[in-house]
Amino acid sequence: MAEYGISVGQRVAVIWDSSSPVEGLKNMVAKIQALVGPESRVSVENIDQLSHSAHAKSSFDVVLSGMVPGSMTLHSAEVLAEIARILKPGGCVLLKEPVAAQIGDNSRIKTAARLLTALMLSGLVEVKELQKEPLTPEETQSVQDHLEYQGNDLLSVQIEGKKPNFEVGSSSQLKLSFAKKSASSGKPAVDPAAAKLWTLSANDMDDEGMDLLDSDELLDSEDLKKPDPSSLKAPSCKESGKKKACKNCTCGLAEDLEQEKKESLKPKSACGNCYLGDAFRCASCPYMGMPAFKPGEKILLAENNLHDA
């Protein structure tokens, strides 16, 4: 058992499956118990019941899975994750599993590379292959019968992995320093002459020899004149002879056309006598009923007067 790295006082878990010989399992557990001492307990768990064993996290220093001589144990991702959970930080796992030389039709049989990857994905570190050897004809026949594997390229690989020296979900405070670095920190020094070129102090502003421009002197009399609103209108519409204003017109053509439309809607006298009074007005005169007014005087008509009676 020295090759397993087990020492006195450690807690060890032995995982077996239906392919594990009973006598081999008993002998292995007895040897481990004698090695760790009577005060430590060796737990024996079936691989199918491991997730239901209710072991607390970080319970074991060493986990041995598939290490019973004659075992053909396959480890799923769930089993590997549970093994990583019950291991103590810094704990070690040793497992043995039959693998194929190349990927075949049976997805349950992994290659050695895929088994190493599965162990790392479960959270283990320092994963390495310790031993690889071909199966005996009896072991090959057992795998073919139990796993319905038809290939003859089976190997037995033994792998070791460790749990990191921290628990999953643990946290640690980072020590960050935001103090300014000293001159001895390796930061290149700034040339004082170069720094002075880019520095403007209050003393520089009081220098009588410095010529400052008055912004008002930059404007002449023409710049201060208020522009004619007509000159601000874009001449493009009117100059092109367009009869219709553009959408979102800004040149003033839309306003001019609107004014012309209003002028065309004003009532015009057919007889020229509307301003004299009702005695001189036509029967359909819009000014009927209104007092006489001077020619050219602006008269506001009610809206209902603009319709024929």
mmCIF file of C-alpha atoms in Angstrom:
data_model
loop_
_atom_site.group_PDB
_atom_site.id
_atom_site.type_symbol
_atom_site.label_atom_id
_atom_site.label_comp_id
_atom_site.label_asym_id
_atom_site.label_seq_id
_atom_site.Cartn_x
_atom_site.Cartn_y
_atom_site.Cartn_z
ATOM 1 C CA MET A 1 0.000 0.000 0.000
ATOM 2 C CA ALA A 2 2.991 2.312 0.064
ATOM 3 C CA GLU A 3 2.450 3.138 -3.598
ATOM 4 C CA TYR A 4 -0.961 4.608 -2.724
ATOM 5 C CA GLY A 5 0.618 7.246 -0.499
ATOM 6 C CA ILE A 6 -1.497 6.268 2.518
ATOM 7 C CA SER A 7 -0.173 7.084 5.996
ATOM 8 C CA VAL A 8 -1.303 6.663 9.593
ATOM 9 C CA GLY A 9 -4.309 8.709 10.667
ATOM 10 C CA GLN A 10 -5.687 9.395 7.193
ATOM 11 C CA ARG A 11 -9.283 8.811 6.193
ATOM 12 C CA VAL A 12 -9.598 6.610 3.109
ATOM 13 C CA ALA A 13 -12.548 5.798 0.843
ATOM 14 C CA VAL A 14 -12.535 2.641 -1.280
ATOM 15 C CA ILE A 15 -14.989 2.605 -4.201
ATOM 16 C CA TRP A 16 -15.985 -0.673 -5.851
ATOM 17 C CA ASP A 17 -18.518 -1.888 -8.429
ATOM 18 C CA SER A 18 -20.149 -5.135 -9.497
ATOM 19 C CA SER A 19 -16.999 -6.283 -11.295
ATOM 20 C CA SER A 20 -14.890 -6.119 -8.115
ATOM 21 C CA PRO A 21 -14.094 -9.588 -6.618
ATOM 22 C CA VAL A 22 -15.382 -9.828 -3.063
ATOM 23 C CA GLU A 23 -12.278 -11.476 -1.635
ATOM 24 C CA GLY A 24 -10.008 -8.966 -3.319
ATOM 25 C CA LEU A 25 -12.090 -6.114 -1.840
ATOM 26 C CA LYS A 26 -11.907 -7.590 1.684
ATOM 27 C CA ASN A 27 -8.140 -8.084 1.505
ATOM 28 C CA MET A 28 -7.572 -4.566 0.232
ATOM 29 C CA VAL A 29 -9.717 -2.960 2.958
ATOM 30 C CA ALA A 30 -7.963 -5.019 5.669
ATOM 31 C CA LYS A 31 -4.519 -3.888 4.502
ATOM 32 C CA ILE A 32 -5.569 -0.229 4.364
ATOM 33 C CA GLN A 33 -7.147 -0.427 7.834
ATOM 34 C CA ALA A 34 -3.958 -1.849 9.281
ATOM 35 C CA LEU A 35 -1.962 0.953 7.642
ATOM 36 C CA VAL A 36 -4.052 3.937 8.779
ATOM 37 C CA GLY A 37 -4.503 2.617 12.327
ATOM 38 C CA PRO A 38 -7.514 1.665 14.438
ATOM 39 C CA GLU A 39 -8.477 5.306 15.121
ATOM 40 C CA SER A 40 -9.119 6.014 11.450
ATOM 41 C CA ARG A 41 -12.029 4.552 9.524
ATOM 42 C CA VAL A 42 -11.939 3.146 6.008
ATOM 43 C CA SER A 43 -15.186 3.757 4.124
ATOM 44 C CA VAL A 44 -16.260 1.262 1.465
ATOM 45 C CA GLU A 45 -18.761 2.591 -1.066
ATOM 46 C CA ASN A 46 -20.422 1.102 -4.132
ATOM 47 C CA ILE A 47 -19.923 3.374 -7.131
ATOM 48 C CA ASP A 48 -23.656 3.384 -7.943
ATOM 49 C CA GLN A 49 -24.528 4.540 -4.415
ATOM 50 C CA LEU A 50 -21.714 7.055 -3.930
ATOM 51 C CA SER A 51 -23.863 10.117 -4.546
ATOM 52 C CA HIS A 52 -26.434 8.822 -2.021
ATOM 53 C CA SER A 53 -23.914 8.081 0.748
ATOM 54 C CA ALA A 54 -24.360 11.563 2.293
ATOM 55 C CA HIS A 55 -20.660 12.104 2.925
ATOM 56 C CA ALA A 56 -19.826 15.660 3.898
ATOM 57 C CA LYS A 57 -17.553 17.597 1.601
ATOM 58 C CA SER A 58 -13.829 17.399 2.302
ATOM 59 C CA SER A 59 -14.186 14.133 4.252
ATOM 60 C CA PHE A 60 -11.308 11.985 2.913
ATOM 61 C CA ASP A 61 -7.564 12.321 2.475
ATOM 62 C CA VAL A 62 -7.365 9.542 -0.130
ATOM 63 C CA VAL A 63 -9.969 8.025 -2.469
ATOM 64 C CA LEU A 64 -9.258 4.723 -4.249
ATOM 65 C CA SER A 65 -11.640 3.812 -7.072
ATOM 66 C CA GLY A 66 -11.413 0.749 -9.287
ATOM 67 C CA MET A 67 -8.192 -0.249 -7.538
ATOM 68 C CA VAL A 68 -9.493 -3.625 -6.334
ATOM 69 C CA PRO A 69 -7.593 -6.267 -8.329
ATOM 70 C CA GLY A 70 -9.797 -7.613 -11.107
ATOM 71 C CA SER A 71 -12.127 -4.567 -11.208
ATOM 72 C CA MET A 72 -13.283 -3.095 -14.535
ATOM 73 C CA THR A 73 -14.772 0.128 -13.129
ATOM 74 C CA LEU A 74 -15.972 2.938 -15.397
ATOM 75 C CA HIS A 75 -16.162 6.472 -13.987
ATOM 76 C CA SER A 76 -18.864 8.857 -15.194
ATOM 77 C CA ALA A 77 -18.595 12.640 -14.931
ATOM 78 C CA GLU A 78 -21.021 12.602 -11.985
ATOM 79 C CA VAL A 79 -18.890 10.065 -10.103
ATOM 80 C CA LEU A 80 -15.705 12.068 -10.687
ATOM 81 C CA ALA A 81 -17.412 15.252 -9.486
ATOM 82 C CA GLU A 82 -18.577 13.486 -6.311
ATOM 83 C CA ILE A 83 -15.078 12.147 -5.680
ATOM 84 C CA ALA A 84 -13.695 15.674 -5.990
ATOM 85 C CA ARG A 85 -16.343 16.926 -3.562
ATOM 86 C CA ILE A 86 -15.613 14.449 -0.763
ATOM 87 C CA LEU A 87 -11.841 14.867 -1.055
ATOM 88 C CA LYS A 88 -10.118 17.217 1.378
ATOM 89 C CA PRO A 89 -8.197 20.145 -0.110
ATOM 90 C CA GLY A 90 -4.856 18.727 -1.129
ATOM 91 C CA GLY A 91 -6.274 15.178 -1.016
ATOM 92 C CA CYS A 92 -5.330 12.508 -3.546
ATOM 93 C CA VAL A 93 -7.404 10.202 -5.749
ATOM 94 C CA LEU A 94 -6.141 7.044 -7.430
ATOM 95 C CA LEU A 95 -8.297 5.254 -9.956
ATOM 96 C CA LYS A 96 -7.984 2.484 -12.509
ATOM 97 C CA GLU A 97 -10.216 2.122 -15.547
ATOM 98 C CA PRO A 98 -10.222 0.147 -18.808
ATOM 99 C CA VAL A 99 -9.714 2.421 -21.820
ATOM 100 C CA ALA A 100 -9.607 1.968 -25.574
ATOM 101 C CA ALA A 101 -6.641 2.727 -27.760
ATOM 102 C CA GLN A 102 -8.910 4.749 -30.042
ATOM 103 C CA ILE A 103 -12.445 6.077 -29.994
ATOM 104 C CA GLY A 104 -14.962 3.371 -30.847
ATOM 105 C CA ASP A 105 -18.711 2.965 -31.135
ATOM 106 C CA ASN A 106 -19.163 2.337 -27.397
ATOM 107 C CA SER A 107 -19.352 5.775 -25.808
ATOM 108 C CA ARG A 108 -18.913 4.322 -22.304
ATOM 109 C CA ILE A 109 -15.335 3.258 -23.052
ATOM 110 C CA LYS A 110 -13.081 6.335 -23.039
ATOM 111 C CA THR A 111 -9.569 6.786 -24.306
ATOM 112 C CA ALA A 112 -6.801 7.568 -21.806
ATOM 113 C CA ALA A 113 -6.696 11.185 -23.002
ATOM 114 C CA ARG A 114 -10.434 11.621 -22.484
ATOM 115 C CA LEU A 115 -10.214 10.114 -19.012
ATOM 116 C CA LEU A 116 -7.484 12.587 -18.076
ATOM 117 C CA THR A 117 -9.620 15.437 -19.407
ATOM 118 C CA ALA A 118 -12.671 14.234 -17.454
ATOM 119 C CA LEU A 119 -10.649 14.258 -14.212
ATOM 120 C CA MET A 120 -9.464 17.817 -14.831
ATOM 121 C CA LEU A 121 -12.986 18.983 -15.662
ATOM 122 C CA SER A 122 -14.192 17.551 -12.349
ATOM 123 C CA GLY A 123 -11.935 20.019 -10.532
ATOM 124 C CA LEU A 124 -8.798 17.955 -9.921
ATOM 125 C CA VAL A 125 -5.288 19.207 -10.596
ATOM 126 C CA GLU A 126 -1.898 17.614 -11.198
ATOM 127 C CA VAL A 127 -3.658 14.828 -13.089
ATOM 128 C CA LYS A 128 -1.157 12.350 -14.523
ATOM 129 C CA GLU A 129 -1.037 8.834 -15.871
ATOM 130 C CA LEU A 130 0.917 6.461 -13.632
ATOM 131 C CA GLN A 131 0.633 3.140 -15.421
ATOM 132 C CA LYS A 132 -0.833 1.635 -18.580
ATOM 133 C CA GLU A 133 -0.881 -2.045 -19.416
ATOM 134 C CA PRO A 134 -2.886 -4.368 -21.673
ATOM 135 C CA LEU A 135 -5.722 -6.399 -20.182
ATOM 136 C CA THR A 136 -5.433 -10.116 -19.767
ATOM 137 C CA PRO A 137 -7.654 -12.260 -22.005
ATOM 138 C CA GLU A 138 -9.934 -12.930 -19.023
ATOM 139 C CA GLU A 139 -10.249 -9.206 -18.227
ATOM 140 C CA THR A 140 -10.889 -8.383 -21.889
ATOM 141 C CA GLN A 141 -13.642 -11.001 -22.030
ATOM 142 C CA SER A 142 -15.191 -9.571 -18.843
ATOM 143 C CA VAL A 143 -15.300 -6.059 -20.327
ATOM 144 C CA GLN A 144 -16.741 -7.329 -23.599
ATOM 145 C CA ASP A 145 -19.476 -9.244 -21.760
ATOM 146 C CA HIS A 146 -20.470 -6.509 -19.285
ATOM 147 C CA LEU A 147 -20.054 -3.456 -21.545
ATOM 148 C CA GLU A 148 -20.859 -5.041 -24.914
ATOM 149 C CA TYR A 149 -17.547 -3.881 -26.345
ATOM 150 C CA GLN A 150 -16.327 -5.726 -29.438
ATOM 151 C CA GLY A 151 -12.821 -4.304 -29.797
ATOM 152 C CA ASN A 152 -9.572 -5.972 -28.814
ATOM 153 C CA ASP A 153 -7.607 -2.763 -28.122
ATOM 154 C CA LEU A 154 -8.443 -2.444 -24.425
ATOM 155 C CA LEU A 155 -5.873 -1.226 -21.920
ATOM 156 C CA SER A 156 -5.892 -0.715 -18.162
ATOM 157 C CA VAL A 157 -4.746 2.757 -17.112
ATOM 158 C CA GLN A 158 -4.003 4.000 -13.586
ATOM 159 C CA ILE A 159 -4.303 7.752 -12.985
ATOM 160 C CA GLU A 160 -3.553 10.043 -10.063
ATOM 161 C CA GLY A 161 -5.079 13.438 -9.341
ATOM 162 C CA LYS A 162 -5.212 15.914 -6.481
ATOM 163 C CA LYS A 163 -7.735 18.371 -5.176
ATOM 164 C CA PRO A 164 -6.558 22.015 -5.047
ATOM 165 C CA ASN A 165 -5.508 23.406 -1.672
ATOM 166 C CA PHE A 166 -8.764 25.333 -1.381
ATOM 167 C CA GLU A 167 -12.409 24.415 -1.182
ATOM 168 C CA VAL A 168 -14.785 24.985 -4.084
ATOM 169 C CA GLY A 169 -16.580 28.290 -3.533
ATOM 170 C CA SER A 170 -14.017 29.624 -1.041
ATOM 171 C CA SER A 171 -12.831 33.217 -1.247
ATOM 172 C CA SER A 172 -9.767 35.162 -0.237
ATOM 173 C CA GLN A 173 -9.152 38.867 0.131
ATOM 174 C CA LEU A 174 -6.728 40.330 -2.370
ATOM 175 C CA LYS A 175 -4.093 42.682 -1.042
ATOM 176 C CA LEU A 176 -4.028 45.602 -3.429
ATOM 177 C CA SER A 177 -1.920 48.708 -2.950
ATOM 178 C CA PHE A 178 -2.987 51.947 -4.594
ATOM 179 C CA ALA A 179 -0.106 53.995 -3.138
ATOM 180 C CA LYS A 180 1.976 56.003 -5.547
ATOM 181 C CA LYS A 181 5.183 54.334 -6.603
ATOM 182 C CA SER A 182 8.398 55.843 -5.317
ATOM 183 C CA ALA A 183 11.204 57.077 -7.504
ATOM 184 C CA SER A 184 13.064 53.834 -6.855
ATOM 185 C CA SER A 185 10.245 51.728 -8.333
ATOM 186 C CA GLY A 186 11.884 51.658 -11.743
ATOM 187 C CA LYS A 187 9.614 54.268 -13.364
ATOM 188 C CA PRO A 188 11.585 56.421 -15.850
ATOM 189 C CA ALA A 189 12.312 59.934 -14.574
ATOM 190 C CA VAL A 190 10.781 62.960 -16.319
ATOM 191 C CA ASP A 191 13.172 65.474 -17.865
ATOM 192 C CA PRO A 192 12.625 68.777 -15.989
ATOM 193 C CA ALA A 193 13.325 70.790 -19.129
ATOM 194 C CA ALA A 194 10.675 68.882 -21.076
ATOM 195 C CA ALA A 195 8.164 69.236 -18.232
ATOM 196 C CA LYS A 196 8.699 73.003 -18.139
ATOM 197 C CA LEU A 197 7.775 73.343 -21.790
ATOM 198 C CA TRP A 198 4.315 71.962 -21.063
ATOM 199 C CA THR A 199 3.749 73.887 -17.809
ATOM 200 C CA LEU A 200 1.947 77.260 -17.572
ATOM 201 C CA SER A 201 1.995 78.861 -14.145
ATOM 202 C CA ALA A 202 0.418 82.037 -12.708
ATOM 203 C CA ASN A 203 3.774 83.787 -12.924
ATOM 204 C CA ASP A 204 3.827 83.219 -16.649
ATOM 205 C CA MET A 205 0.455 84.969 -16.975
ATOM 206 C CA ASP A 206 1.765 88.102 -15.181
ATOM 207 C CA ASP A 207 4.646 88.536 -17.571
ATOM 208 C CA GLU A 208 4.397 92.063 -19.027
ATOM 209 C CA GLY A 209 6.198 90.961 -22.122
ATOM 210 C CA MET A 210 3.466 88.519 -23.112
ATOM 211 C CA ASP A 211 1.138 89.792 -25.859
ATOM 212 C CA LEU A 212 -2.485 88.747 -25.375
ATOM 213 C CA LEU A 213 -5.070 89.328 -28.092
ATOM 214 C CA ASP A 214 -8.384 91.033 -27.305
ATOM 215 C CA SER A 215 -11.169 88.943 -28.832
ATOM 216 C CA ASP A 216 -13.271 92.068 -29.497
ATOM 217 C CA GLU A 217 -10.549 93.480 -31.724
ATOM 218 C CA LEU A 218 -10.927 90.498 -34.031
ATOM 219 C CA LEU A 219 -14.413 91.780 -35.084
ATOM 220 C CA ASP A 220 -14.871 94.703 -37.478
ATOM 221 C CA SER A 221 -17.947 96.910 -38.018
ATOM 222 C CA GLU A 222 -19.366 94.628 -40.724
ATOM 223 C CA ASP A 223 -19.327 91.660 -38.349
ATOM 224 C CA LEU A 224 -21.410 93.569 -35.799
ATOM 225 C CA LYS A 225 -24.238 94.437 -38.239
ATOM 226 C CA LYS A 226 -27.478 92.517 -37.907
ATOM 227 C CA PRO A 227 -28.061 90.567 -41.104
ATOM 228 C CA ASP A 228 -31.121 91.143 -43.268
ATOM 229 C CA PRO A 229 -33.564 88.226 -42.746
ATOM 230 C CA SER A 230 -34.145 88.035 -46.499
ATOM 231 C CA SER A 231 -30.446 87.397 -47.038
ATOM 232 C CA LEU A 232 -30.593 84.405 -44.714
ATOM 233 C CA LYS A 233 -33.142 82.611 -46.845
ATOM 234 C CA ALA A 234 -31.885 80.045 -49.259
ATOM 235 C CA PRO A 235 -32.520 81.431 -52.797
ATOM 236 C CA SER A 236 -32.530 78.073 -54.471
ATOM 237 C CA CYS A 237 -36.333 77.533 -54.576
ATOM 238 C CA LYS A 238 -37.279 80.969 -55.860
ATOM 239 C CA GLU A 239 -34.374 81.279 -58.256
ATOM 240 C CA SER A 240 -35.193 77.936 -59.834
ATOM 241 C CA GLY A 241 -38.751 79.111 -60.568
ATOM 242 C CA LYS A 242 -40.396 76.378 -58.525
ATOM 243 C CA LYS A 243 -44.153 76.730 -57.940
ATOM 244 C CA LYS A 244 -44.210 74.344 -54.991
ATOM 245 C CA ALA A 245 -42.284 74.630 -51.730
ATOM 246 C CA CYS A 246 -39.935 71.874 -50.675
ATOM 247 C CA LYS A 247 -40.644 69.735 -47.642
ATOM 248 C CA ASN A 248 -39.394 71.527 -44.513
ATOM 249 C CA CYS A 249 -38.903 74.672 -46.602
ATOM 250 C CA THR A 250 -36.529 77.225 -45.055
ATOM 251 C CA CYS A 251 -36.213 79.762 -47.909
ATOM 252 C CA GLY A 252 -39.567 81.476 -47.290
ATOM 253 C CA LEU A 253 -41.349 80.174 -50.402
ATOM 254 C CA ALA A 254 -43.789 78.150 -48.269
ATOM 255 C CA GLU A 255 -44.834 81.294 -46.377
ATOM 256 C CA ASP A 256 -45.268 83.263 -49.597
ATOM 257 C CA LEU A 257 -47.450 80.570 -51.159
ATOM 258 C CA GLU A 258 -49.554 80.382 -48.005
ATOM 259 C CA GLN A 259 -50.094 84.149 -48.066
ATOM 260 C CA GLU A 260 -51.120 84.034 -51.733
ATOM 261 C CA LYS A 261 -53.604 81.301 -50.903
ATOM 262 C CA LYS A 262 -55.175 83.419 -48.174
ATOM 263 C CA GLU A 263 -55.466 86.421 -50.512
ATOM 264 C CA SER A 264 -57.242 84.301 -53.106
ATOM 265 C CA LEU A 265 -59.854 83.223 -50.548
ATOM 266 C CA LYS A 266 -60.902 86.801 -49.740
ATOM 267 C CA PRO A 267 -64.403 87.692 -51.108
ATOM 268 C CA LYS A 268 -64.452 89.971 -54.147
ATOM 269 C CA SER A 269 -67.268 92.294 -55.068
ATOM 270 C CA ALA A 270 -69.075 91.416 -58.321
ATOM 271 C CA CYS A 271 -70.919 94.784 -58.629
ATOM 272 C CA GLY A 272 -68.512 97.134 -56.875
ATOM 273 C CA ASN A 273 -71.300 98.627 -54.672
ATOM 274 C CA CYS A 274 -70.869 96.461 -51.526
ATOM 275 C CA TYR A 275 -69.374 99.363 -49.491
ATOM 276 C CA LEU A 276 -72.466 101.581 -50.079
ATOM 277 C CA GLY A 277 -74.853 99.515 -47.916
ATOM 278 C CA ASP A 278 -77.611 96.908 -48.208
ATOM 279 C CA ALA A 279 -79.702 99.084 -50.586
ATOM 280 C CA PHE A 280 -76.996 98.784 -53.227
ATOM 281 C CA ARG A 281 -75.905 95.141 -52.577
ATOM 282 C CA CYS A 282 -76.833 91.964 -54.480
ATOM 283 C CA ALA A 283 -79.046 89.354 -52.893
ATOM 284 C CA SER A 284 -76.095 87.005 -52.449
ATOM 285 C CA CYS A 285 -73.655 89.684 -51.239
ATOM 286 C CA PRO A 286 -71.534 88.404 -48.316
ATOM 287 C CA TYR A 287 -71.658 91.889 -46.749
ATOM 288 C CA MET A 288 -75.494 91.818 -46.518
ATOM 289 C CA GLY A 289 -76.627 93.067 -43.141
ATOM 290 C CA MET A 290 -73.396 94.907 -42.396
ATOM 291 C CA PRO A 291 -73.093 98.714 -42.248
ATOM 292 C CA ALA A 292 -71.621 100.690 -45.076
ATOM 293 C CA PHE A 293 -67.809 101.110 -45.109
ATOM 294 C CA LYS A 294 -65.202 103.062 -46.964
ATOM 295 C CA PRO A 295 -63.660 101.591 -50.114
ATOM 296 C CA GLY A 296 -60.452 99.653 -49.225
ATOM 297 C CA GLU A 297 -61.357 99.394 -45.543
ATOM 298 C CA LYS A 298 -60.587 95.943 -44.046
ATOM 299 C CA ILE A 299 -63.818 94.145 -43.126
ATOM 300 C CA LEU A 300 -63.899 90.937 -41.087
ATOM 301 C CA LEU A 301 -66.678 88.584 -42.081
ATOM 302 C CA ALA A 302 -68.119 85.872 -39.864
ATOM 303 C CA GLU A 303 -67.479 82.338 -41.130
ATOM 304 C CA ASN A 304 -71.173 81.654 -41.724
ATOM 305 C CA ASN A 305 -71.387 84.730 -44.000
ATOM 306 C CA LEU A 306 -68.973 83.127 -46.466
ATOM 307 C CA HIS A 307 -71.537 80.473 -47.476
ATOM 308 C CA ASP A 308 -74.537 80.916 -49.697
ATOM 309 C CA ALA A 309 -77.852 81.123 -47.940
#
